[in-house]
mmCIF file of C-alpha atoms in Angstrom:
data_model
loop_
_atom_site.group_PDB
_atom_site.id
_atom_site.type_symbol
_atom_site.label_atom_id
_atom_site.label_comp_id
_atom_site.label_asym_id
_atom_site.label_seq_id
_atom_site.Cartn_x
_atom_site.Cartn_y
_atom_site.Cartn_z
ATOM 1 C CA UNK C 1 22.649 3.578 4.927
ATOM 2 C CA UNK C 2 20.035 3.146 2.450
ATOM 3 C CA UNK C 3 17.302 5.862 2.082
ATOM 4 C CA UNK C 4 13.538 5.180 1.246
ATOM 5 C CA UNK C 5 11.153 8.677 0.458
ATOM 6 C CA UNK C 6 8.270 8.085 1.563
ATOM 7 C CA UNK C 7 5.325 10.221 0.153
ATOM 8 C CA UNK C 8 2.325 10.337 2.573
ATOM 9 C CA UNK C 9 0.183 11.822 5.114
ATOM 10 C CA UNK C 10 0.997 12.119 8.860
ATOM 11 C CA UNK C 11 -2.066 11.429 11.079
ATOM 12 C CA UNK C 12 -1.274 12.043 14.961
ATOM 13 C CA UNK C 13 -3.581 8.891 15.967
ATOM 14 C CA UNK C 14 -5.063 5.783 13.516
ATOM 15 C CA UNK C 15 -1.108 4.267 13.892
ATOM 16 C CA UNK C 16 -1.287 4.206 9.897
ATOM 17 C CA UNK C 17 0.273 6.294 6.643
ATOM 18 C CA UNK C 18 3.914 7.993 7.966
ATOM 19 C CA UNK C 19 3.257 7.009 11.970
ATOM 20 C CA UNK C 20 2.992 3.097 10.391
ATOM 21 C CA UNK C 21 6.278 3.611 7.637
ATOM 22 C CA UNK C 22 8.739 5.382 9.771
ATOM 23 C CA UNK C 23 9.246 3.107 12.205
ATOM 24 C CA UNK C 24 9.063 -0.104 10.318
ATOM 25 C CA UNK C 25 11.261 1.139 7.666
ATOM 26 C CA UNK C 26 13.201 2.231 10.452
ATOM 27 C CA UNK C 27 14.086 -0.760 12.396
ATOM 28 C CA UNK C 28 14.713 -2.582 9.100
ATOM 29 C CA UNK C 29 17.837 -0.321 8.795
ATOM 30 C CA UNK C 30 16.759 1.691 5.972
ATOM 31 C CA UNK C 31 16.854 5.926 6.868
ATOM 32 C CA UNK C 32 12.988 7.063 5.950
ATOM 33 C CA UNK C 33 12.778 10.474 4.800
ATOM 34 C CA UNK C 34 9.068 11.630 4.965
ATOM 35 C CA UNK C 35 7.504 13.748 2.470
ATOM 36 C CA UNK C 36 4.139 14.766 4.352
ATOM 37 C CA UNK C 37 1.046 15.323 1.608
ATOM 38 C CA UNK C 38 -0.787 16.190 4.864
ATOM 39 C CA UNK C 39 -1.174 16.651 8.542
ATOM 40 C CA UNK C 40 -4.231 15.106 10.196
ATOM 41 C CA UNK C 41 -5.087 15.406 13.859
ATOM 42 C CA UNK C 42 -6.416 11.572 13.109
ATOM 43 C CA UNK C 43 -6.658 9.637 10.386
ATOM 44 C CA UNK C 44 -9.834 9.657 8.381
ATOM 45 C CA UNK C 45 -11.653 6.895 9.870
ATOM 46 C CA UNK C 46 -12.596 8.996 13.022
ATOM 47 C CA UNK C 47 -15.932 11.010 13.100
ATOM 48 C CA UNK C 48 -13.755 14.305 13.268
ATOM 49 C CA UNK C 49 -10.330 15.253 12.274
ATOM 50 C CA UNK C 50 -8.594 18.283 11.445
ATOM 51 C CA UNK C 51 -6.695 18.053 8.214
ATOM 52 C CA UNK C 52 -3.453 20.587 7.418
ATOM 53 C CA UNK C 53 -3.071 19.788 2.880
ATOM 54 C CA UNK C 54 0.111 19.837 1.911
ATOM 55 C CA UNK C 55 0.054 19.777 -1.926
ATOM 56 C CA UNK C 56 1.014 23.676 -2.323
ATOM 57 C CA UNK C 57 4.315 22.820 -0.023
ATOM 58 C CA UNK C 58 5.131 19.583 -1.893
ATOM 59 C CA UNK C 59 6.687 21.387 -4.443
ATOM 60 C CA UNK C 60 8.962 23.489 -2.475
ATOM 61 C CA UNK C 61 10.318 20.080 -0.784
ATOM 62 C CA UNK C 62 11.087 18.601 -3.485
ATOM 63 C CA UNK C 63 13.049 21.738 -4.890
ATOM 64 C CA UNK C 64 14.869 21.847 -1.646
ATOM 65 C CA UNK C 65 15.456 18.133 -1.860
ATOM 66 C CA UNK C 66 16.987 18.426 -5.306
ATOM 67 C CA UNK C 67 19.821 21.432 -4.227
ATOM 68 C CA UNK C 68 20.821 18.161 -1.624
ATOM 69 C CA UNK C 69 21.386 16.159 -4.657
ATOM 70 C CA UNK C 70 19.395 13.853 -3.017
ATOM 71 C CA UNK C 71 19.612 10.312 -4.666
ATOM 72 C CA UNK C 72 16.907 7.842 -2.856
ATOM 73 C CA UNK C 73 17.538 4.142 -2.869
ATOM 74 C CA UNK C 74 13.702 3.574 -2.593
ATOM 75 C CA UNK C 75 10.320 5.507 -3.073
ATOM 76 C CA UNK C 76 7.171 4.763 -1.570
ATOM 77 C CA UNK C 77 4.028 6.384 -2.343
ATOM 78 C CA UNK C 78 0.699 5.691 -0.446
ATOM 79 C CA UNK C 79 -2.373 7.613 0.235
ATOM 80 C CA UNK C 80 -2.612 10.675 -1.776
ATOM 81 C CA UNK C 81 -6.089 12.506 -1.447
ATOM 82 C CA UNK C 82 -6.778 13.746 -4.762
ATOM 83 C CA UNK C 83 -5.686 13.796 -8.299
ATOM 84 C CA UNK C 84 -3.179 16.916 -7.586
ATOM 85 C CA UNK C 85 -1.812 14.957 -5.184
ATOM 86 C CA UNK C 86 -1.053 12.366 -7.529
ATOM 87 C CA UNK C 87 0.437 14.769 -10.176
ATOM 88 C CA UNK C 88 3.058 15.567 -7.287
ATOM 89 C CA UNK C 89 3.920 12.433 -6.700
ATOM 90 C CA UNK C 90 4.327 11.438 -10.598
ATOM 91 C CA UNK C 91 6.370 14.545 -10.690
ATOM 92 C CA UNK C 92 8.402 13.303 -7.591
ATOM 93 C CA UNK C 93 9.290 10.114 -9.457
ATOM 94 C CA UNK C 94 10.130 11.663 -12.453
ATOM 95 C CA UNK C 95 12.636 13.758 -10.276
ATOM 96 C CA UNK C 96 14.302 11.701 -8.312
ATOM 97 C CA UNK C 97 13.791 8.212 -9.865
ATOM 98 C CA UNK C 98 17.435 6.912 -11.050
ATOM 99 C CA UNK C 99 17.861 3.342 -12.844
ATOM 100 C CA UNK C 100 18.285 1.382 -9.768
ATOM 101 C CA UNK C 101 15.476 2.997 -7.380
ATOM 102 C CA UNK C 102 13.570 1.098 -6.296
ATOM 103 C CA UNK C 103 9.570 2.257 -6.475
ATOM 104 C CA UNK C 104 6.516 0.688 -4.564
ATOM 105 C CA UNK C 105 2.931 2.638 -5.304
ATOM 106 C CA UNK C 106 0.467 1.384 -2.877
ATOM 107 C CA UNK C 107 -2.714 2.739 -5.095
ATOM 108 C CA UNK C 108 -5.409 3.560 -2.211
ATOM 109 C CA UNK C 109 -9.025 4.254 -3.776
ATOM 110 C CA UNK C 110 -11.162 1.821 -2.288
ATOM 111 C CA UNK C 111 -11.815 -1.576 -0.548
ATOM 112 C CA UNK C 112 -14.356 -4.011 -0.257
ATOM 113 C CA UNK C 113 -15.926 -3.473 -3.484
ATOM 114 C CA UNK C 114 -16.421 0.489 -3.000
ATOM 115 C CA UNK C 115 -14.131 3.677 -3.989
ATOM 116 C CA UNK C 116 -13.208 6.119 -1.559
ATOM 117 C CA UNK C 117 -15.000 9.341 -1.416
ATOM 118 C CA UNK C 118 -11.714 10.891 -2.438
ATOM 119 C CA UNK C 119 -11.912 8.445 -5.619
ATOM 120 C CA UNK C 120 -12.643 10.302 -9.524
ATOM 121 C CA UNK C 121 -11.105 9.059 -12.304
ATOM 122 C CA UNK C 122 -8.550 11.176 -12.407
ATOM 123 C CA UNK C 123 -7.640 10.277 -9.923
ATOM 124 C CA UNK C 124 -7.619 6.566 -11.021
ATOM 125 C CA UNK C 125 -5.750 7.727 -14.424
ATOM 126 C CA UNK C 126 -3.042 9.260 -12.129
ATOM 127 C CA UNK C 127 -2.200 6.588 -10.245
ATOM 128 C CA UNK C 128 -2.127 4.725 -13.566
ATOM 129 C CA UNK C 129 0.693 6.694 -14.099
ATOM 130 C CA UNK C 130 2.485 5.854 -11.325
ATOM 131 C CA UNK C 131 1.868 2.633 -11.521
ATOM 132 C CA UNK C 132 4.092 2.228 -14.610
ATOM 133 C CA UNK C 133 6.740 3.812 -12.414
ATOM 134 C CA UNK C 134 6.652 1.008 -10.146
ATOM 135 C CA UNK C 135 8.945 -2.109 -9.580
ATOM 136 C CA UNK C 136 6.221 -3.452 -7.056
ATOM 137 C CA UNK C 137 2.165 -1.871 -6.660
ATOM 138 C CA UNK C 138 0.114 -3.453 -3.953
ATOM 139 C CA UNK C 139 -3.552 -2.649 -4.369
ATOM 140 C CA UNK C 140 -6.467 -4.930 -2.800
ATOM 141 C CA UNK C 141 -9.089 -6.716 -5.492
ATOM 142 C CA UNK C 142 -11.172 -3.350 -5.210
ATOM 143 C CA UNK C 143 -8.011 -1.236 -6.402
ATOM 144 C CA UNK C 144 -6.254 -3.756 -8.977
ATOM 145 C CA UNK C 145 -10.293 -3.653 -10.811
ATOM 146 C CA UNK C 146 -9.777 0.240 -10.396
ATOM 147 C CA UNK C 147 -6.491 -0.021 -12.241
ATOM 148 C CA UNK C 148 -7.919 -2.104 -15.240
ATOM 149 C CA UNK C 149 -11.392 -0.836 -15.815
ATOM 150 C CA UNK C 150 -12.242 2.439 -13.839
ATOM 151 C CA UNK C 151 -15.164 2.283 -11.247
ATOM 152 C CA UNK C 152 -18.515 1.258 -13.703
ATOM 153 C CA UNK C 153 -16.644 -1.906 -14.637
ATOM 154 C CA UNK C 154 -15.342 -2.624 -11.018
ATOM 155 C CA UNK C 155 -18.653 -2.349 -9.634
ATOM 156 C CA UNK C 156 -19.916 -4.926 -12.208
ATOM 157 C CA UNK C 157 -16.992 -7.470 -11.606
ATOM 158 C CA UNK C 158 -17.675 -6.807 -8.213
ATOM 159 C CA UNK C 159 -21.278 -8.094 -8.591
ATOM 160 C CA UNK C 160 -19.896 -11.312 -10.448
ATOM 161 C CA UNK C 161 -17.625 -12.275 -7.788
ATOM 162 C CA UNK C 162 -19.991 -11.723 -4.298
ATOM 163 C CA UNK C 163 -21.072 -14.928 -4.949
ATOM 164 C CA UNK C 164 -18.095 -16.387 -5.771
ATOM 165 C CA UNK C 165 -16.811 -19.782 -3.579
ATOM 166 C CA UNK C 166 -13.026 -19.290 -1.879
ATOM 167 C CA UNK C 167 -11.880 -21.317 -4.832
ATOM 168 C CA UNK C 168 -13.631 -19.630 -7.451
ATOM 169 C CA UNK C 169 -12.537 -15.944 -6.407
ATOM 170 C CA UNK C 170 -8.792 -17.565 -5.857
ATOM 171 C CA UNK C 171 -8.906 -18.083 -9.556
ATOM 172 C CA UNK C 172 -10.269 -15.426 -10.457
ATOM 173 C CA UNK C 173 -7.543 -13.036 -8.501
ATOM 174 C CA UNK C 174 -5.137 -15.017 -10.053
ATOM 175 C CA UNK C 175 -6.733 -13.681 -13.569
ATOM 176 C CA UNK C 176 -6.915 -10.070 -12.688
ATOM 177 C CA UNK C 177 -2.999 -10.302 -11.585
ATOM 178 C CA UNK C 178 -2.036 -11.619 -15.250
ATOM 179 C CA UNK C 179 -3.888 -8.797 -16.866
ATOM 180 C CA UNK C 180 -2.184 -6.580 -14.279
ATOM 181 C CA UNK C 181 1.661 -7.259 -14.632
ATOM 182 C CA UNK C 182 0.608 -7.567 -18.265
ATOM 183 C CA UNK C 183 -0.916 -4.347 -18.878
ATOM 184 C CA UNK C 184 1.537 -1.877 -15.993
ATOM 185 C CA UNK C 185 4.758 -3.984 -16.529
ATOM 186 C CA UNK C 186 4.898 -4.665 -12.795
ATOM 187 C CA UNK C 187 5.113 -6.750 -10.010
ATOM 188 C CA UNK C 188 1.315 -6.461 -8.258
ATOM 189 C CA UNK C 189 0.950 -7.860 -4.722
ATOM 190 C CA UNK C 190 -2.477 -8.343 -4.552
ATOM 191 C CA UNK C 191 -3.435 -7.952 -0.642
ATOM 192 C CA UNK C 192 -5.902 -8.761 1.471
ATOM 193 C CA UNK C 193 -8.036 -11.518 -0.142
ATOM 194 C CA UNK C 194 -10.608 -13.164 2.352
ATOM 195 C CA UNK C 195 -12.034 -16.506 1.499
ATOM 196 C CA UNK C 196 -13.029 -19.700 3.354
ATOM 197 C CA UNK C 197 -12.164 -23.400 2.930
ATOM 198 C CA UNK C 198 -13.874 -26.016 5.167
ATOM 199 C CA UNK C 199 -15.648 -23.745 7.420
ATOM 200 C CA UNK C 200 -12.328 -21.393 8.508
ATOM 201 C CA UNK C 201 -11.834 -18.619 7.438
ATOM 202 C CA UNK C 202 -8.426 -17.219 5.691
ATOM 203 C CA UNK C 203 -6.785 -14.164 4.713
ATOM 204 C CA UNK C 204 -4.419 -14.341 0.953
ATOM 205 C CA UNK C 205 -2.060 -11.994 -0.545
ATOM 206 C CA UNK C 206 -0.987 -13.092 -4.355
ATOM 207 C CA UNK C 207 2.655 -12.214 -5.593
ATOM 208 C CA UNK C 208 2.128 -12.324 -9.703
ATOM 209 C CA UNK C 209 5.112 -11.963 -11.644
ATOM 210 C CA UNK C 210 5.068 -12.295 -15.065
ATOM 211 C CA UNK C 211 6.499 -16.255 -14.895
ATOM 212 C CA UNK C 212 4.422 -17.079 -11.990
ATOM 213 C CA UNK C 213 2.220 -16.566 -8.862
ATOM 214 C CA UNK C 214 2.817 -17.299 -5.762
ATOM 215 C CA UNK C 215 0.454 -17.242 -2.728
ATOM 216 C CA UNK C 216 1.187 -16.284 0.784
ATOM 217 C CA UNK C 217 -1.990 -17.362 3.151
ATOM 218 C CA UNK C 218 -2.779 -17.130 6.790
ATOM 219 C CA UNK C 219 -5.755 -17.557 8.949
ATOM 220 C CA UNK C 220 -7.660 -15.122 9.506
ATOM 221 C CA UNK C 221 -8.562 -13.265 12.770
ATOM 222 C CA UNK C 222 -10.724 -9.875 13.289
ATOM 223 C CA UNK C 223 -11.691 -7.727 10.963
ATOM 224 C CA UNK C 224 -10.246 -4.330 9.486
ATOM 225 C CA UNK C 225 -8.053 -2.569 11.190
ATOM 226 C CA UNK C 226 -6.090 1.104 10.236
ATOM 227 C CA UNK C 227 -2.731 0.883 8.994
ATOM 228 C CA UNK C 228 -2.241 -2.550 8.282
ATOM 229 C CA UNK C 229 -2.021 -1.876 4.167
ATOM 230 C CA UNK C 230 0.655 0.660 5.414
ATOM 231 C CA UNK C 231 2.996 -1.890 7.620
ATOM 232 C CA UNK C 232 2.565 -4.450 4.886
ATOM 233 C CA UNK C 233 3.770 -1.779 2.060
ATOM 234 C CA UNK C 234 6.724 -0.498 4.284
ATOM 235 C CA UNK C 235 7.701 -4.163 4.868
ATOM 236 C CA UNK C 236 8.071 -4.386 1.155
ATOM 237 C CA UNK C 237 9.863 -0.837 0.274
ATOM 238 C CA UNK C 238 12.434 -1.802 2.719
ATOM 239 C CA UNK C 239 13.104 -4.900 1.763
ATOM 240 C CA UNK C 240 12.918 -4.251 -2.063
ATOM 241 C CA UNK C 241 15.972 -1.950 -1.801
ATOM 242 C CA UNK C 242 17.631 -4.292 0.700
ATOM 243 C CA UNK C 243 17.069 -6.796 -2.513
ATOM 244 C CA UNK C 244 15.311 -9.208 -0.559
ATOM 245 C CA UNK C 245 12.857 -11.265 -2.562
ATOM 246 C CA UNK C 246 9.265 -9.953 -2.403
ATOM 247 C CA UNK C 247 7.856 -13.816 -1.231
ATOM 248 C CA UNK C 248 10.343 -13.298 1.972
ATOM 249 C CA UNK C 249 9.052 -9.909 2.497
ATOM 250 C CA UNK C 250 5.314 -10.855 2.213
ATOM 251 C CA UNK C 251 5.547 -13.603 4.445
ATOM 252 C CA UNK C 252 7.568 -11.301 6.783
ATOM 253 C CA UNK C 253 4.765 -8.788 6.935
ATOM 254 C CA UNK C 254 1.778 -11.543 7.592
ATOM 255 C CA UNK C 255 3.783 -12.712 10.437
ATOM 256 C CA UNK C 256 3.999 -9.814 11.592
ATOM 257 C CA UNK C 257 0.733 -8.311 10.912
ATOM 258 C CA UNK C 258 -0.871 -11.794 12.328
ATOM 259 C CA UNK C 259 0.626 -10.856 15.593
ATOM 260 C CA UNK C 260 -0.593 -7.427 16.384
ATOM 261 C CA UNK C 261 -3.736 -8.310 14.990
ATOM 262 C CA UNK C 262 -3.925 -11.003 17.374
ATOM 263 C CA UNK C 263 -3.344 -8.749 20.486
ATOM 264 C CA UNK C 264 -5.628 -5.649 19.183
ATOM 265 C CA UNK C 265 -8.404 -8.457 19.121
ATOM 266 C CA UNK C 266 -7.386 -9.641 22.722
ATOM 267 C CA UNK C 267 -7.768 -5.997 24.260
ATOM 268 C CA UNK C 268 -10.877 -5.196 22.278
ATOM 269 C CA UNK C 269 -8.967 -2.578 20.154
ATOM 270 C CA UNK C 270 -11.302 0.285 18.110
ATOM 271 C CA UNK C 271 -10.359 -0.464 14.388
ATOM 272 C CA UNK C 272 -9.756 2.852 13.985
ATOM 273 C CA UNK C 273 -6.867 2.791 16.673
ATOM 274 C CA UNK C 274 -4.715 0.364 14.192
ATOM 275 C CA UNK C 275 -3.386 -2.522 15.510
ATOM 276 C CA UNK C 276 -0.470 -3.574 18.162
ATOM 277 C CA UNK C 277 2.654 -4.031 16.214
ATOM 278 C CA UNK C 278 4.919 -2.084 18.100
ATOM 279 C CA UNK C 279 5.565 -4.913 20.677
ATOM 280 C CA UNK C 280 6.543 -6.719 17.471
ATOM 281 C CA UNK C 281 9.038 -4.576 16.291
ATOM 282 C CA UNK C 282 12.051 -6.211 17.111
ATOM 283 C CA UNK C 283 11.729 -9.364 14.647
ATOM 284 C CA UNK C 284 11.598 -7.352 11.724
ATOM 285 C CA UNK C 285 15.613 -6.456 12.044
ATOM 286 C CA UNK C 286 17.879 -8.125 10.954
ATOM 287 C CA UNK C 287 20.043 -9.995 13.706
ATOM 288 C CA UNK C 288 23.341 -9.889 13.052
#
C-alpha cells in the first residue's frame, strides 16, 4: 500500500488539518502516517483553545522515522505555525524526498486578502522553499500573491482587484498562475476563487500547468467553512501518488466538498465546526 506523510496539526474539534487528511487519504487506499506539528484542543477559529507545539519533537520523529528506512510515496505539508515550523518541514523533505515522491505544499498564510497573524516573512520565504519542493502547491489568490511579492505588494494587488468584475479577476488569476509555475517550477492549484456571472454566484479553482490552464467551477453555496482547504489538499496527495491526473482529482474534491457543504448549510452548521463530509465518504474509493 502506498504511504502519504502528512505534516500537520491535530485539532480535537474544527474537522480540519490531520482529523480532515486521515480519513480521506484513508478511504482512498493510501496508509497516512501523521507527523503532528501540534495538538490543539480546537482548531484556531474558536474563541479558546489549548495548543500542545510540537516543533522541539519533530525532530526526534523524523530521526526515528529514518532508522525505519522509511521511503514515503507522498508528502503533504499544510499548516505550519511559524517559520521554525517551516524549517522542519523543508528539512523533512530534504530527508525523505526520493525521485519519485510525490510532494503537495498547501502554503497557509492568509485568505481573503489578509495574512494570518502567524504570517512574517519568514515565514513567507520558508514556504518559498518548499514550494520548489513541490510537484503540486495549492494556495488561494491571498497566498499565491504571498508567494510572488510578500505582504506590501499583496495588499496593493489586493486593492486593484476588489473591484474587479468575475471576468476581470478570472483573468487576472489566470496571470498570477503563469508567473507562479513560472517562477516555483510547479503545478499551482489555485483554490477557492469566488466570482459572479449573471446574478449567481460561483466558486473556481484554476489548475495552471506550464502548457495550459484548466478551470474546475461550481456554484456556490454558504460561506467559509474549517477544513475544506484540508479535504481538497488530501484529495490531491492521494491521488497524485495514485497517478491520477490533478483535473480528475479537483473535480473529485468539488463534488465532494459541494456535498457536505450543502448539508452543513441545511443544519445551520457553526463554520467553525467544518463541514459534513463524512456521510460522503464512501464515493471517494475506488469501486472495484
Amino acid at each position: 500500500m502506498k504511504k502519504i506523510a502528512v505534516l500537520n496539526d491535530l485539532s480535537g474539534m474544527g474537522k480540519c488539518s490531520l482529523t480532515a487528511a486521515i480519513p480521506v487519504i484513508s478511504v482512498m487506499g493510501v496508509q497516512t502516517c501523521p507527523l503532528p506539528t501540534a495538538i490543539l484542543s480546537a482548531q484556531t477559529g474558536f474563541p479558546s483553545y489549548y495548543c500542545d507545539d510540537y516543533t522541539d519533537r519533530m525532530d526526534i520523529l523524523m530521526d526515528e522515522w529514518q532508522k525505519m528506512d522509511f521511503h514515503p510515496d507522498g508528502i503533504y505539508t499544510g499548516f505550519l505555525a511559524d517559520a521554525a515550523q517551516a524549517d522542519k518541514a523543508v528539512d523533512f523533505i530534504q530527508r525523505f524526498k526520493k525521485k519519485e515522491t510525490k510532494v503537495l505544499v498547501d502554503p497557509v498564510m492568509g485568505d481573503d486578502g489578509e495574512e494570518y497573524p502567524i504570517y512574517t516573512e519568514e515565514l513567507c520565504e520558508k514556504m518559498r522553499m518548499l514550494v520548489r519542493e513541490a510537484a503540486v502547491i495549492t494556495p488561494n489568490i491571498t497566498e499565491a500573491l504571498l508567494l510572488l511579492y510578500g505582504r506590501e505588494k499583496m495588499h496593493t494587488e489586493w486593492q486593484k482587484i476588489s473591484g474587479f468584475s468575475g471576468e476581470e479577476l478570472l483573468k487576472y488569476v489566470q496571470t498570477i498562475g503563469s508567473l507562479l509555475t513560472e517562477k516555483f517550477d510547479v503545478e499551482a492549484v489555485i483554490t477557492g476563487i469566488s466570482h459572479e456571472e449573471d446574478g449567481a454566484k460561483y466558486i473556481s479553482n484554476l489548475i495552471c500547468k506550464k502548457a495550459a490552464q484548466t478551470w474546475v467551477t461550481t456554484k456556490k453555496e454558504g460561506g467559509s467553512y474549517s477544513g475544506t482547504g484540508d479535504l481538497f489538499a488530501s484529495i490531491l496527495s492521494a491521488g497524485m501518488v495514485k497517478g491520477t491526473d490533478t483535473a480528475a482529482s479537483v473535480q473529485k474534491a468539488v463534488n465532494f466538498l459541494a456535498k457536505g457543504i450543502h448539508d452543513a448549510v441545511e443544519e445551520g452548521t457553526d463554520r467553525n465546526e467544518g463541514i459534513c463530509f463524512e456521510t460522503y465518504l464512501y464515493e471517494l474509493a475506488d469501486v472495484k
